[in-house]
Amino acid sequence: MSTRSAFYLVYDPYLNRGHVPVLLKETIASLKPSKGDVAVDLTLGRGGHALEIGKIIESTKENPRLYGIDLDYENIEFAKKIINENNVHISTHHGSFIEWSRTLEDKNQTADVLFADLGVCSTHLDCPSKGFSFMSDGPLDMRLNQKQSRTAADILKEYSVEEIKNMITDFGEEPLARRIAEKIGQTRLFEPILRTSQLAKIVEEAYGTRAKKSKRHPSTRTFMALRIAVNDELTALQVLLNDIFTHARRKKGALAPNARIGFITFHSLEDRIVKRSFREFQKSGLGLASSKIITATKEETKVNPRATSAKLRSFIFKGIKN
């Protein structure tokens, strides 16, 4: 058995904490954090990746070097507790990852390591009250940041049928988007669509006999599209990557000259944005993108099936600032 395979059969301290960090060993190997580095976890989540990076860079209260950003305040509080229990210090910021540079500049720091796991935290999917999953009944919420006012239910109420169709097509790549949107439009004439179970039923009815033939649950793409729309995820990702590009070119930016960045994506829309941006970074002479996509081993997917669709891309800047 290879070292890479054995890691997942032995290292699983997060299994009883509601979330398993995906591609953990591969992330460490790609980003190469070392003692004295400054690292930023752009999507802190439950703190799994940040903890391991923090141990390596030796972030302490006296010399804080680890930063974590998340839209979910509950995630931040949980992660801080887990990380502090392991004698690692982390400075956290509740907000969007597009605020990463300001967070560092306020501390007069530059990042050697930037990392983002763009997947929805398992605890969100498993908690019915957050409304992310079609597998259990709950309010149609889907907000990562509870301070945000607009929910998934609001979108289904306010968008026109054409806008809903475009959303499901663009963000979910759903071939039956028009039928689903029209079904949503018909249903809301008689009752508001406020529950995940309601929406799942509407989608299944729109699928008709095709629902039984579908390899995945009929609601998968529609729920993903709605979640992306609620949290404006793709726009935020592009803004983030544009900002990283800007700081990589600055003489006094928030990115260290030889910084390493890594992104874990879970669907093609995210991956295309990251791939395209990394290509532009490389064309601009800023450094080198990873030559291949890293995916989960069979051993990891057995422990954590949600890792199946995970893809890791990394980029290493070469220290030139124009």
CSV table of C-alpha atoms in Angstrom, one decimal:
chain,number,residue,atom,x,y,z
A,1,MET,CA,0.0,0.0,0.0
A,2,SER,CA,1.3,3.4,-0.9
A,3,THR,CA,1.9,6.2,1.6
A,4,ARG,CA,-0.8,8.2,-0.1
A,5,SER,CA,-3.3,5.4,0.2
A,6,ALA,CA,-2.4,4.5,3.8
A,7,PHE,CA,-3.0,8.1,4.9
A,8,TYR,CA,-6.7,7.9,4.5
A,9,LEU,CA,-7.1,4.6,6.3
A,10,VAL,CA,-5.3,5.9,9.4
A,11,TYR,CA,-5.8,9.7,9.5
A,12,ASP,CA,-9.5,10.4,10.1
A,13,PRO,CA,-9.8,12.5,13.3
A,14,TYR,CA,-12.5,14.6,11.7
A,15,LEU,CA,-14.9,11.8,11.0
A,16,ASN,CA,-16.8,12.3,14.3
A,17,ARG,CA,-16.8,16.0,14.0
A,18,GLY,CA,-19.3,16.3,11.1
A,19,HIS,CA,-16.8,17.1,8.3
A,20,VAL,CA,-13.9,15.4,6.6
A,21,PRO,CA,-11.3,17.7,4.9
A,22,VAL,CA,-10.9,16.5,1.3
A,23,LEU,CA,-7.5,16.0,-0.4
A,24,LEU,CA,-5.7,17.0,2.8
A,25,LYS,CA,-2.4,15.2,2.2
A,26,GLU,CA,-2.4,16.3,-1.4
A,27,THR,CA,-3.1,19.9,-0.4
A,28,ILE,CA,-0.1,20.0,1.9
A,29,ALA,CA,2.1,18.4,-0.7
A,30,SER,CA,1.1,20.9,-3.4
A,31,LEU,CA,1.2,24.1,-1.3
A,32,LYS,CA,4.4,23.1,0.6
A,33,PRO,CA,3.8,25.2,3.7
A,34,SER,CA,6.9,25.6,5.9
A,35,LYS,CA,7.9,27.0,9.3
A,36,GLY,CA,7.6,30.8,9.3
A,37,ASP,CA,5.1,31.0,6.4
A,38,VAL,CA,2.0,33.1,6.5
A,39,ALA,CA,-1.1,31.1,5.4
A,40,VAL,CA,-4.7,32.1,4.7
A,41,ASP,CA,-7.5,29.6,4.5
A,42,LEU,CA,-10.0,31.5,2.4
A,43,THR,CA,-12.8,29.0,3.2
A,44,LEU,CA,-12.1,28.0,6.8
A,45,GLY,CA,-15.1,25.7,7.1
A,46,ARG,CA,-14.6,23.3,10.1
A,47,GLY,CA,-10.9,24.0,10.2
A,48,GLY,CA,-9.4,20.7,8.9
A,49,HIS,CA,-7.0,22.1,6.3
A,50,ALA,CA,-6.1,25.1,8.4
A,51,LEU,CA,-5.2,23.0,11.4
A,52,GLU,CA,-2.7,20.9,9.5
A,53,ILE,CA,-1.2,24.0,7.8
A,54,GLY,CA,-1.1,25.9,11.1
A,55,LYS,CA,0.9,23.1,12.7
A,56,ILE,CA,3.5,23.2,10.0
A,57,ILE,CA,4.0,26.9,9.9
A,58,GLU,CA,3.9,27.1,13.7
A,59,SER,CA,1.4,29.8,14.2
A,60,THR,CA,1.3,30.9,17.8
A,61,LYS,CA,-0.3,33.7,19.9
A,62,GLU,CA,3.1,35.4,20.1
A,63,ASN,CA,3.7,35.0,16.4
A,64,PRO,CA,0.4,34.5,14.6
A,65,ARG,CA,0.8,33.3,11.0
A,66,LEU,CA,-2.5,31.6,10.2
A,67,TYR,CA,-5.6,33.4,9.0
A,68,GLY,CA,-9.1,31.9,8.3
A,69,ILE,CA,-12.0,33.5,6.5
A,70,ASP,CA,-15.6,32.1,6.3
A,71,LEU,CA,-19.1,33.4,5.6
A,72,ASP,CA,-20.6,31.1,8.3
A,73,TYR,CA,-20.0,32.4,11.8
A,74,GLU,CA,-20.8,28.9,13.3
A,75,ASN,CA,-18.0,27.4,11.2
A,76,ILE,CA,-15.6,30.0,12.4
A,77,GLU,CA,-16.4,29.4,16.1
A,78,PHE,CA,-16.2,25.6,15.6
A,79,ALA,CA,-12.9,25.8,13.7
A,80,LYS,CA,-11.3,28.1,16.3
A,81,LYS,CA,-12.1,25.7,19.1
A,82,ILE,CA,-10.7,22.7,17.2
A,83,ILE,CA,-7.6,24.6,16.2
A,84,ASN,CA,-6.9,26.1,19.6
A,85,GLU,CA,-7.3,22.6,21.2
A,86,ASN,CA,-4.2,21.6,19.2
A,87,ASN,CA,-2.2,24.6,20.4
A,88,VAL,CA,-2.3,26.4,17.0
A,89,HIS,CA,-3.3,30.1,16.9
A,90,ILE,CA,-5.6,31.4,14.1
A,91,SER,CA,-6.8,34.9,13.4
A,92,THR,CA,-10.3,34.7,11.9
A,93,HIS,CA,-12.5,37.0,9.7
A,94,HIS,CA,-16.2,36.6,9.3
A,95,GLY,CA,-17.0,37.6,5.7
A,96,SER,CA,-16.3,36.9,2.1
A,97,PHE,CA,-12.9,35.6,0.9
A,98,ILE,CA,-12.7,38.6,-1.5
A,99,GLU,CA,-11.7,40.5,1.7
A,100,TRP,CA,-8.5,38.4,2.1
A,101,SER,CA,-6.1,41.1,1.0
A,102,ARG,CA,-7.6,43.8,3.3
A,103,THR,CA,-7.4,41.3,6.2
A,104,LEU,CA,-3.7,40.7,5.6
A,105,GLU,CA,-2.9,44.4,5.0
A,106,ASP,CA,-4.6,45.3,8.3
A,107,LYS,CA,-2.1,43.0,10.0
A,108,ASN,CA,0.8,44.2,7.8
A,109,GLN,CA,1.3,40.6,6.5
A,110,THR,CA,1.8,39.0,3.1
A,111,ALA,CA,0.6,35.5,2.3
A,112,ASP,CA,3.0,32.7,1.4
A,113,VAL,CA,0.1,30.2,1.1
A,114,LEU,CA,-3.5,30.9,-0.1
A,115,PHE,CA,-6.0,28.0,-0.1
A,116,ALA,CA,-9.7,27.6,-0.8
A,117,ASP,CA,-12.0,24.5,-0.6
A,118,LEU,CA,-14.9,25.7,-2.6
A,119,GLY,CA,-17.2,22.8,-1.6
A,120,VAL,CA,-20.2,23.3,0.7
A,121,CYS,CA,-19.4,22.2,4.2
A,122,SER,CA,-20.8,18.7,5.0
A,123,THR,CA,-22.5,20.2,8.0
A,124,HIS,CA,-24.5,22.5,5.8
A,125,LEU,CA,-25.7,19.6,3.7
A,126,ASP,CA,-26.5,17.4,6.7
A,127,CYS,CA,-28.4,20.2,8.6
A,128,PRO,CA,-32.0,20.4,7.4
A,129,SER,CA,-32.5,23.8,8.9
A,130,LYS,CA,-30.0,25.3,6.5
A,131,GLY,CA,-32.0,24.2,3.5
A,132,PHE,CA,-29.2,23.0,1.2
A,133,SER,CA,-30.3,19.4,0.7
A,134,PHE,CA,-33.1,17.8,-1.1
A,135,MET,CA,-32.6,14.6,1.0
A,136,SER,CA,-34.5,16.1,4.0
A,137,ASP,CA,-37.2,18.6,4.6
A,138,GLY,CA,-36.2,22.1,5.7
A,139,PRO,CA,-36.7,25.8,4.9
A,140,LEU,CA,-35.5,26.8,1.5
A,141,ASP,CA,-32.7,29.0,2.9
A,142,MET,CA,-29.2,28.1,1.4
A,143,ARG,CA,-27.5,31.2,2.8
A,144,LEU,CA,-23.9,30.6,3.7
A,145,ASN,CA,-23.9,34.0,5.5
A,146,GLN,CA,-27.0,34.3,7.8
A,147,LYS,CA,-26.5,38.1,7.8
A,148,GLN,CA,-27.5,38.1,4.1
A,149,SER,CA,-31.2,38.8,3.6
A,150,ARG,CA,-32.1,37.0,0.4
A,151,THR,CA,-32.9,33.2,0.6
A,152,ALA,CA,-33.5,30.5,-1.9
A,153,ALA,CA,-37.2,30.9,-1.3
A,154,ASP,CA,-37.0,34.6,-2.1
A,155,ILE,CA,-35.4,33.9,-5.5
A,156,LEU,CA,-38.1,31.4,-6.4
A,157,LYS,CA,-40.7,34.0,-5.4
A,158,GLU,CA,-39.1,37.0,-7.1
A,159,TYR,CA,-37.5,35.7,-10.3
A,160,SER,CA,-39.5,35.4,-13.5
A,161,VAL,CA,-39.9,31.9,-15.0
A,162,GLU,CA,-37.4,32.9,-17.7
A,163,GLU,CA,-34.9,34.0,-15.1
A,164,ILE,CA,-35.3,30.8,-13.1
A,165,LYS,CA,-34.8,28.8,-16.4
A,166,ASN,CA,-31.6,30.7,-17.1
A,167,MET,CA,-30.3,30.3,-13.5
A,168,ILE,CA,-30.9,26.5,-13.6
A,169,THR,CA,-29.3,26.3,-17.1
A,170,ASP,CA,-26.3,28.5,-16.4
A,171,PHE,CA,-25.5,27.3,-12.8
A,172,GLY,CA,-26.8,23.8,-12.9
A,173,GLU,CA,-26.3,22.8,-16.5
A,174,GLU,CA,-29.7,21.2,-16.2
A,175,PRO,CA,-31.1,20.0,-19.6
A,176,LEU,CA,-34.7,20.1,-18.3
A,177,ALA,CA,-34.4,23.7,-16.9
A,178,ARG,CA,-37.3,25.1,-18.9
A,179,ARG,CA,-39.7,22.3,-17.7
A,180,ILE,CA,-38.6,22.8,-14.1
A,181,ALA,CA,-38.9,26.6,-14.3
A,182,GLU,CA,-42.4,26.4,-15.8
A,183,LYS,CA,-43.4,23.9,-13.1
A,184,ILE,CA,-42.1,26.3,-10.4
A,185,GLY,CA,-44.1,29.1,-12.0
A,186,GLN,CA,-47.3,27.1,-12.1
A,187,THR,CA,-46.9,25.9,-8.5
A,188,ARG,CA,-46.3,29.3,-7.0
A,189,LEU,CA,-49.5,30.6,-8.4
A,190,PHE,CA,-51.3,28.5,-5.8
A,191,GLU,CA,-48.8,28.3,-2.9
A,192,PRO,CA,-45.4,29.8,-1.9
A,193,ILE,CA,-42.5,27.4,-2.4
A,194,LEU,CA,-40.8,27.6,1.1
A,195,ARG,CA,-39.5,24.1,1.8
A,196,THR,CA,-36.8,21.9,0.3
A,197,SER,CA,-39.3,19.0,0.1
A,198,GLN,CA,-41.6,21.1,-2.0
A,199,LEU,CA,-38.9,22.0,-4.5
A,200,ALA,CA,-37.7,18.5,-4.7
A,201,LYS,CA,-41.2,17.3,-5.5
A,202,ILE,CA,-41.7,19.9,-8.2
A,203,VAL,CA,-38.4,18.9,-9.9
A,204,GLU,CA,-39.3,15.2,-9.8
A,205,GLU,CA,-42.7,16.0,-11.3
A,206,ALA,CA,-41.1,18.0,-14.0
A,207,TYR,CA,-38.8,15.1,-14.8
A,208,GLY,CA,-41.8,12.7,-15.0
A,209,THR,CA,-40.8,9.2,-16.0
A,210,ARG,CA,-37.2,10.4,-16.6
A,211,ALA,CA,-36.7,10.6,-12.9
A,212,LYS,CA,-36.4,6.8,-12.5
A,213,LYS,CA,-33.8,6.7,-15.3
A,214,SER,CA,-31.7,9.5,-14.0
A,215,LYS,CA,-28.2,8.4,-12.7
A,216,ARG,CA,-28.4,11.2,-10.1
A,217,HIS,CA,-31.2,12.5,-8.1
A,218,PRO,CA,-33.3,14.8,-10.3
A,219,SER,CA,-33.0,17.7,-7.9
A,220,THR,CA,-29.2,17.7,-7.8
A,221,ARG,CA,-28.6,20.3,-10.5
A,222,THR,CA,-31.5,22.6,-9.6
A,223,PHE,CA,-30.5,22.7,-5.9
A,224,MET,CA,-26.8,23.4,-6.9
A,225,ALA,CA,-27.9,26.2,-9.2
A,226,LEU,CA,-30.1,27.8,-6.6
A,227,ARG,CA,-27.3,27.6,-4.0
A,228,ILE,CA,-24.8,29.3,-6.4
A,229,ALA,CA,-27.3,32.0,-7.1
A,230,VAL,CA,-28.2,32.7,-3.5
A,231,ASN,CA,-24.5,33.1,-2.5
A,232,ASP,CA,-23.3,34.6,-5.8
A,233,GLU,CA,-20.5,32.0,-5.7
A,234,LEU,CA,-19.1,32.2,-9.2
A,235,THR,CA,-18.9,36.0,-9.3
A,236,ALA,CA,-17.2,36.0,-5.9
A,237,LEU,CA,-14.7,33.4,-7.1
A,238,GLN,CA,-13.8,35.4,-10.2
A,239,VAL,CA,-13.4,38.6,-8.1
A,240,LEU,CA,-11.1,36.7,-5.8
A,241,LEU,CA,-8.9,35.4,-8.6
A,242,ASN,CA,-8.7,38.8,-10.2
A,243,ASP,CA,-7.6,40.3,-6.9
A,244,ILE,CA,-5.0,37.6,-6.5
A,245,PHE,CA,-3.7,38.5,-10.0
A,246,THR,CA,-3.5,42.2,-9.1
A,247,HIS,CA,-1.6,41.5,-5.8
A,248,ALA,CA,0.8,39.2,-7.6
A,249,ARG,CA,1.9,42.0,-9.8
A,250,ARG,CA,2.2,44.6,-7.1
A,251,LYS,CA,5.6,45.5,-5.5
A,252,LYS,CA,3.9,45.8,-2.2
A,253,GLY,CA,0.8,43.6,-2.5
A,254,ALA,CA,-0.7,41.2,0.0
A,255,LEU,CA,0.9,38.2,-1.8
A,256,ALA,CA,4.5,37.1,-1.1
A,257,PRO,CA,6.8,36.9,-4.1
A,258,ASN,CA,7.0,33.1,-4.0
A,259,ALA,CA,3.5,32.3,-2.8
A,260,ARG,CA,1.6,29.1,-3.5
A,261,ILE,CA,-2.1,29.0,-4.0
A,262,GLY,CA,-4.5,26.1,-4.2
A,263,PHE,CA,-8.2,25.6,-5.0
A,264,ILE,CA,-10.4,22.6,-4.5
A,265,THR,CA,-13.4,22.6,-6.8
A,266,PHE,CA,-16.4,20.3,-6.9
A,267,HIS,CA,-18.1,21.1,-10.2
A,268,SER,CA,-17.2,22.1,-13.7
A,269,LEU,CA,-18.3,25.8,-13.4
A,270,GLU,CA,-15.9,26.5,-10.6
A,271,ASP,CA,-13.1,24.4,-12.1
A,272,ARG,CA,-13.3,26.3,-15.5
A,273,ILE,CA,-12.9,29.7,-13.7
A,274,VAL,CA,-9.9,28.5,-11.7
A,275,LYS,CA,-8.3,26.8,-14.8
A,276,ARG,CA,-8.8,29.8,-16.9
A,277,SER,CA,-7.4,32.2,-14.3
A,278,PHE,CA,-4.3,30.0,-13.6
A,279,ARG,CA,-3.7,30.0,-17.4
A,280,GLU,CA,-3.8,33.8,-17.5
A,281,PHE,CA,-1.4,33.9,-14.5
A,282,GLN,CA,1.0,31.7,-16.3
A,283,LYS,CA,0.7,33.6,-19.6
A,284,SER,CA,1.5,36.8,-17.7
A,285,GLY,CA,4.8,35.3,-16.6
A,286,LEU,CA,3.8,35.2,-12.9
A,287,GLY,CA,4.6,31.5,-12.3
A,288,LEU,CA,3.6,28.0,-13.1
A,289,ALA,CA,0.3,26.2,-12.8
A,290,SER,CA,0.1,22.6,-11.7
A,291,SER,CA,0.6,20.3,-14.7
A,292,LYS,CA,-2.4,18.0,-13.7
A,293,ILE,CA,-5.5,18.0,-11.7
A,294,ILE,CA,-5.3,16.1,-8.4
A,295,THR,CA,-8.3,14.0,-7.5
A,296,ALA,CA,-9.1,11.7,-4.5
A,297,THR,CA,-7.9,8.2,-4.2
A,298,LYS,CA,-10.3,5.3,-4.0
A,299,GLU,CA,-9.3,4.9,-0.3
A,300,GLU,CA,-10.4,8.5,0.4
A,301,THR,CA,-13.7,8.2,-1.4
A,302,LYS,CA,-14.5,5.1,0.6
A,303,VAL,CA,-14.0,7.1,3.8
A,304,ASN,CA,-15.6,10.2,2.4
A,305,PRO,CA,-17.9,9.7,-0.7
A,306,ARG,CA,-18.2,13.5,-1.1
A,307,ALA,CA,-14.6,13.7,-2.1
A,308,THR,CA,-15.4,11.9,-5.4
A,309,SER,CA,-15.9,15.0,-7.4
A,310,ALA,CA,-13.1,17.1,-5.7
A,311,LYS,CA,-10.4,18.5,-7.9
A,312,LEU,CA,-7.3,20.3,-6.7
A,313,ARG,CA,-5.4,22.8,-8.8
A,314,SER,CA,-2.4,24.8,-7.6
A,315,PHE,CA,-0.2,27.6,-8.8
A,316,ILE,CA,3.3,28.6,-7.7
A,317,PHE,CA,4.4,32.2,-8.2
A,318,LYS,CA,8.0,32.7,-9.2
A,319,GLY,CA,8.8,35.9,-7.4
A,320,ILE,CA,8.7,38.4,-10.2
A,321,LYS,CA,6.7,41.6,-9.5
A,322,ASN,CA,6.3,44.0,-12.4
